[in-house]
Amino acid sequence: MIICASRRTDIPAFHSEWFMNRIRAGYALVRNPMCRNLVERVSLEKRDVDCIFFMSKNPVPMENNLDEIDSMGFDYTFQVTITPYGKDIEPNVPMKADVSDCCRRISERIGRGRMLWRYDPVMFNENIDLEYHRRRFDTLCREASAWTDRCVFSFLDMYRKLECSDIKQYRPASASEMDQFMRMAVKTAEEYGIDLSYCCSKTEYTHYGISSDGCFGPKHLKMLDIPYEIPQKPIRECCGCVKSIDIGQYDTCMNDCVYCYANRPVSDRSERIYNPDSEMLSGSVGPDDLVRMIGGSRISKITDY
């Protein structure tokens, strides 16, 4: 199975110590976000894990753990989001140059094919226009070309969860802006030897030279020679990724990006205590919870927590 760490939070940036303790223990407990009394006991034993898919805006804290992860024999890849926005939009994301430098070091360790740059979301306001994206996309392409051959992007999606957030001052791209951005991005990416793909598109953009292979799809797995045979199963509509098991938890990311779908507009994160020795990233198992074994097939009432 593929372990995703994580679409729900930034584990490499904020919870790397917890993650390392969990792979040493060989499992993690994850509360199901849709069924709150269901807890999944996900195996992190090497024999059960084909690949770990790290997703982050700051892989620096995880970098020091890679020697140990390598010694355990795990295969892993990184998807790193680097956008053109400042602290008003991404208040706790570190300097982009520092993140890119870390990506280059990791790429030298695991190879360019296991590194993916994400430019997401593409959004606009009175200060962020096509010229803004053109200049900054060129700069980021030049830096990312030192450590990856792939870039995936998408346009801002106004999730209902964002209705009460500061995202209201930003807006999705118009049809004309989408067209102009994609024409610009394809040309710029090609200049730096980067393949461009779109995340979760309901429309084919192959006529622009943009693929819809997904962030972590079958084509990517085959290219990396990862022995994973479970069929593709979309994470959400039009997703091109293979099925994975996410061990993260919503409302536990401290990047505090205004466009984030994984945090509520008003969160209780400041009141949470994160114990890196805990089996679960946040919270604990209750007496009425059920446990499902991932890496096995047994479902039973919890009696030993």
C-alpha positions as CSV (number, residue, x, y, z in Angstrom):
1,M,0.0,0.0,0.0
2,I,0.9,3.6,-0.4
3,I,1.2,5.8,2.7
4,C,0.3,9.4,2.2
5,A,1.8,11.8,4.7
6,S,-0.3,13.8,4.1
7,R,-3.0,15.6,2.2
8,R,-4.7,16.5,5.6
9,T,-1.8,18.3,7.2
10,D,1.9,19.0,6.8
11,I,3.6,16.1,8.6
12,P,7.2,16.8,7.4
13,A,7.0,20.4,8.6
14,F,5.3,20.1,11.9
15,H,5.0,16.4,12.9
16,S,8.2,14.7,11.7
17,E,9.1,13.5,15.2
18,W,5.6,11.9,15.6
19,F,6.0,10.3,12.2
20,M,9.4,8.8,13.0
21,N,8.1,7.4,16.3
22,R,5.2,5.8,14.4
23,I,7.4,4.0,11.8
24,R,9.7,2.8,14.5
25,A,6.6,1.4,16.3
26,G,5.3,-0.1,13.0
27,Y,1.8,1.5,13.0
28,A,-0.2,4.7,13.5
29,L,-3.8,5.3,14.7
30,V,-5.8,7.5,12.4
31,R,-9.3,8.8,13.2
32,N,-11.6,8.5,10.1
33,P,-12.6,12.1,9.2
34,M,-16.0,10.9,7.9
35,C,-16.9,8.4,10.6
36,R,-15.7,9.9,13.8
37,N,-16.0,6.8,15.9
38,L,-13.9,4.7,13.5
39,V,-10.2,4.6,14.1
40,E,-7.9,2.9,11.6
41,R,-4.8,1.1,12.8
42,V,-2.5,1.6,9.8
43,S,0.4,-0.7,9.5
44,L,3.7,1.0,8.9
45,E,5.7,-2.2,8.7
46,K,8.1,-2.2,5.8
47,R,6.5,-5.4,4.5
48,D,3.2,-3.6,4.1
49,V,4.4,-0.3,2.7
50,D,5.3,0.0,-1.0
51,C,6.0,3.7,-0.8
52,I,5.6,6.8,1.4
53,F,4.3,9.8,-0.4
54,F,5.4,12.9,1.6
55,M,3.4,16.1,0.9
56,S,4.8,19.4,2.4
57,K,5.5,23.1,2.1
58,N,8.6,22.6,4.2
59,P,10.5,19.3,4.1
60,V,13.4,20.7,6.1
61,P,12.5,19.1,9.5
62,M,12.1,15.7,7.8
63,E,15.5,15.9,6.1
64,N,17.5,14.9,9.1
65,N,15.4,11.7,9.4
66,L,16.1,10.4,5.9
67,D,19.2,8.4,6.9
68,E,17.1,6.4,9.3
69,I,14.2,6.0,6.8
70,D,16.7,4.8,4.3
71,S,18.2,2.3,6.8
72,M,14.7,0.9,7.3
73,G,14.4,0.2,3.6
74,F,11.4,2.4,2.8
75,D,10.8,3.8,-0.7
76,Y,9.5,7.4,-0.6
77,T,8.8,10.4,-2.7
78,F,8.2,14.1,-2.0
79,Q,5.7,16.5,-3.4
80,V,6.6,20.0,-2.3
81,T,4.4,23.0,-2.7
82,I,6.2,26.2,-3.5
83,T,3.9,29.1,-4.5
84,P,4.6,32.8,-5.4
85,Y,2.7,34.2,-2.4
86,G,3.9,36.1,0.7
87,K,3.3,36.0,4.4
88,D,-0.1,37.7,4.0
89,I,-1.3,34.5,2.3
90,E,1.1,31.8,3.8
91,P,2.0,33.3,7.1
92,N,4.1,30.4,8.5
93,V,5.7,29.0,5.4
94,P,9.5,29.6,5.4
95,M,11.5,31.4,2.8
96,K,11.0,29.8,-0.6
97,A,14.7,29.8,-1.4
98,D,15.4,27.7,1.8
99,V,12.7,25.2,0.9
100,S,14.1,24.9,-2.7
101,D,17.6,24.4,-1.3
102,C,16.3,21.5,0.8
103,C,14.5,20.0,-2.2
104,R,17.8,20.1,-4.1
105,R,19.6,18.2,-1.4
106,I,16.8,15.6,-1.1
107,S,16.8,15.3,-4.9
108,E,20.5,14.5,-4.9
109,R,19.7,11.7,-2.4
110,I,16.7,10.1,-4.0
111,G,16.7,11.3,-7.6
112,R,14.8,14.0,-9.5
113,G,12.1,11.5,-10.5
114,R,11.0,11.2,-6.8
115,M,10.6,14.9,-6.4
116,L,7.5,16.8,-7.5
117,W,6.9,20.6,-7.4
118,R,3.4,21.8,-6.8
119,Y,2.3,25.3,-7.9
120,D,-1.1,25.5,-6.3
121,P,-3.5,27.2,-6.1
122,V,-3.3,29.7,-8.9
123,M,-5.4,32.6,-7.7
124,F,-5.9,36.3,-8.4
125,N,-6.8,39.6,-6.8
126,E,-6.1,43.3,-7.5
127,N,-2.4,42.8,-6.8
128,I,-2.0,39.3,-8.2
129,D,-2.5,39.3,-11.9
130,L,-1.2,37.4,-14.9
131,E,2.0,39.4,-15.0
132,Y,2.6,38.6,-11.4
133,H,2.3,34.9,-12.1
134,R,4.4,35.2,-15.2
135,R,7.4,36.7,-13.4
136,R,7.2,34.5,-10.3
137,F,6.5,31.2,-12.2
138,D,9.6,31.9,-14.3
139,T,11.7,32.4,-11.1
140,L,10.3,29.3,-9.4
141,C,10.8,27.2,-12.6
142,R,14.4,28.2,-12.7
143,E,15.0,27.2,-9.1
144,A,12.9,24.0,-9.2
145,S,14.7,22.8,-12.4
146,A,17.7,22.1,-10.2
147,W,15.8,19.3,-8.4
148,T,12.7,18.1,-10.4
149,D,11.4,17.5,-13.9
150,R,7.7,17.8,-12.9
151,C,5.3,20.5,-11.9
152,V,1.6,20.0,-11.1
153,F,-0.8,23.0,-10.7
154,S,-4.4,23.8,-10.2
155,F,-6.6,26.9,-10.0
156,L,-8.2,28.1,-6.8
157,D,-11.3,26.1,-5.8
158,M,-13.6,28.0,-3.5
159,Y,-14.4,25.2,-1.0
160,R,-17.4,25.8,1.2
161,K,-15.1,25.5,4.2
162,L,-13.4,28.8,3.0
163,E,-16.5,30.9,3.1
164,C,-15.7,32.6,6.4
165,S,-11.9,32.9,5.8
166,D,-9.7,35.7,4.5
167,I,-9.8,34.0,1.0
168,K,-12.7,36.3,0.0
169,Q,-10.2,39.0,-1.1
170,Y,-8.9,36.5,-3.7
171,R,-10.7,34.9,-6.6
172,P,-10.5,32.0,-9.0
173,A,-9.2,32.6,-12.5
174,S,-11.6,33.7,-15.3
175,A,-11.7,31.6,-18.4
176,S,-9.5,34.1,-20.2
177,E,-7.0,34.1,-17.3
178,M,-6.9,30.3,-17.2
179,D,-6.2,30.2,-21.0
180,Q,-3.4,32.9,-20.7
181,F,-1.9,31.3,-17.6
182,M,-1.7,27.9,-19.2
183,R,-0.2,29.1,-22.4
184,M,2.5,31.0,-20.4
185,A,3.1,28.2,-18.0
186,V,3.6,25.5,-20.6
187,K,6.1,27.7,-22.5
188,T,8.0,28.6,-19.4
189,A,8.1,25.1,-18.0
190,E,9.3,23.7,-21.3
191,E,12.2,26.2,-21.3
192,Y,13.4,24.7,-18.0
193,G,12.8,21.1,-18.9
194,I,9.8,20.7,-16.6
195,D,6.7,18.6,-17.6
196,L,3.5,20.3,-16.6
197,S,0.3,18.6,-15.4
198,Y,-3.0,19.7,-14.0
199,C,-4.5,18.4,-10.8
200,C,-8.1,17.2,-10.8
201,S,-9.3,18.8,-14.0
202,K,-12.8,18.1,-15.4
203,T,-11.5,19.3,-18.7
204,E,-8.7,17.9,-20.9
205,Y,-5.8,20.4,-21.4
206,T,-3.6,18.2,-23.6
207,H,-4.0,20.7,-26.5
208,Y,-1.9,23.1,-24.3
209,G,0.7,20.4,-23.7
210,I,-0.6,19.8,-20.2
211,S,-1.2,16.2,-19.0
212,S,-3.6,15.0,-16.4
213,D,-1.4,12.2,-15.0
214,G,-2.1,13.1,-11.4
215,C,0.4,13.9,-8.6
216,F,1.1,10.3,-7.9
217,G,-0.5,8.2,-10.6
218,P,0.1,4.9,-12.2
219,K,2.5,6.4,-14.8
220,H,4.6,7.9,-12.1
221,L,4.8,4.6,-10.1
222,K,5.8,2.7,-13.2
223,M,8.5,5.3,-14.0
224,L,9.9,4.9,-10.5
225,D,9.6,1.1,-10.7
226,I,7.5,1.0,-7.5
227,P,5.9,-2.5,-7.2
228,Y,2.4,-1.3,-6.5
229,E,-0.5,-3.1,-8.3
230,I,-3.7,-1.7,-6.7
231,P,-5.8,0.0,-9.4
232,Q,-6.2,3.7,-9.6
233,K,-8.8,5.0,-7.2
234,P,-9.5,8.8,-7.3
235,I,-9.1,10.6,-4.0
236,R,-11.8,13.1,-5.3
237,E,-13.5,13.8,-8.6
238,C,-11.2,13.7,-11.6
239,C,-8.1,12.8,-9.4
240,G,-5.5,10.9,-11.2
241,C,-3.7,9.5,-8.2
242,V,-3.5,5.9,-7.1
243,K,-5.2,4.7,-3.9
244,S,-3.3,5.6,-0.8
245,I,-3.8,5.6,3.0
246,D,-3.5,9.0,4.6
247,I,-2.2,9.0,8.1
248,G,-2.7,12.7,8.7
249,Q,-5.5,14.6,10.5
250,Y,-7.4,17.8,9.5
251,D,-6.9,21.0,11.6
252,T,-3.4,20.1,12.6
253,C,-1.4,22.2,10.1
254,M,0.2,25.4,11.4
255,N,1.1,26.9,8.0
256,D,-2.2,28.7,8.3
257,C,-2.5,29.4,4.5
258,V,-5.7,31.4,3.8
259,Y,-6.7,29.1,1.0
260,C,-6.3,25.8,2.9
261,Y,-9.1,23.3,2.6
262,A,-7.6,21.1,5.5
263,N,-8.1,23.6,8.3
264,R,-11.4,25.2,9.5
265,P,-11.5,29.0,9.4
266,V,-11.6,29.0,13.2
267,S,-9.6,26.1,14.5
268,D,-8.8,24.9,18.0
269,R,-5.2,24.1,17.0
270,S,-3.8,26.5,19.5
271,E,-5.4,24.5,22.3
272,R,-4.1,21.2,21.1
273,I,-1.2,19.4,22.7
274,Y,0.8,17.3,20.3
275,N,2.6,14.4,21.9
276,P,5.1,12.9,19.5
277,D,4.9,9.6,21.5
278,S,1.2,9.3,20.9
279,E,-0.2,6.6,18.6
280,M,-2.6,9.2,17.1
281,L,-1.5,12.6,15.7
282,S,-4.1,14.4,17.8
283,G,-6.6,13.1,20.4
284,S,-7.0,9.6,21.7
285,V,-9.1,6.5,21.3
286,G,-12.4,6.5,23.3
287,P,-14.3,3.5,24.8
288,D,-16.9,3.6,22.1
289,D,-14.6,3.8,19.2
290,L,-14.2,0.9,16.7
291,V,-10.8,0.0,15.2
292,R,-10.2,-1.2,11.7
293,M,-6.9,-2.8,10.8
294,I,-5.3,-1.4,7.6
295,G,-2.6,-3.9,6.6
296,G,-5.0,-6.6,7.7
297,S,-8.7,-7.2,7.3
298,R,-10.1,-7.4,10.9
299,I,-12.7,-5.0,12.2
300,S,-13.4,-5.2,16.0
301,K,-14.5,-3.3,19.0
302,I,-11.4,-1.8,20.7
303,T,-10.6,-3.6,23.9
304,D,-6.9,-2.8,24.4
305,Y,-6.8,1.0,24.3
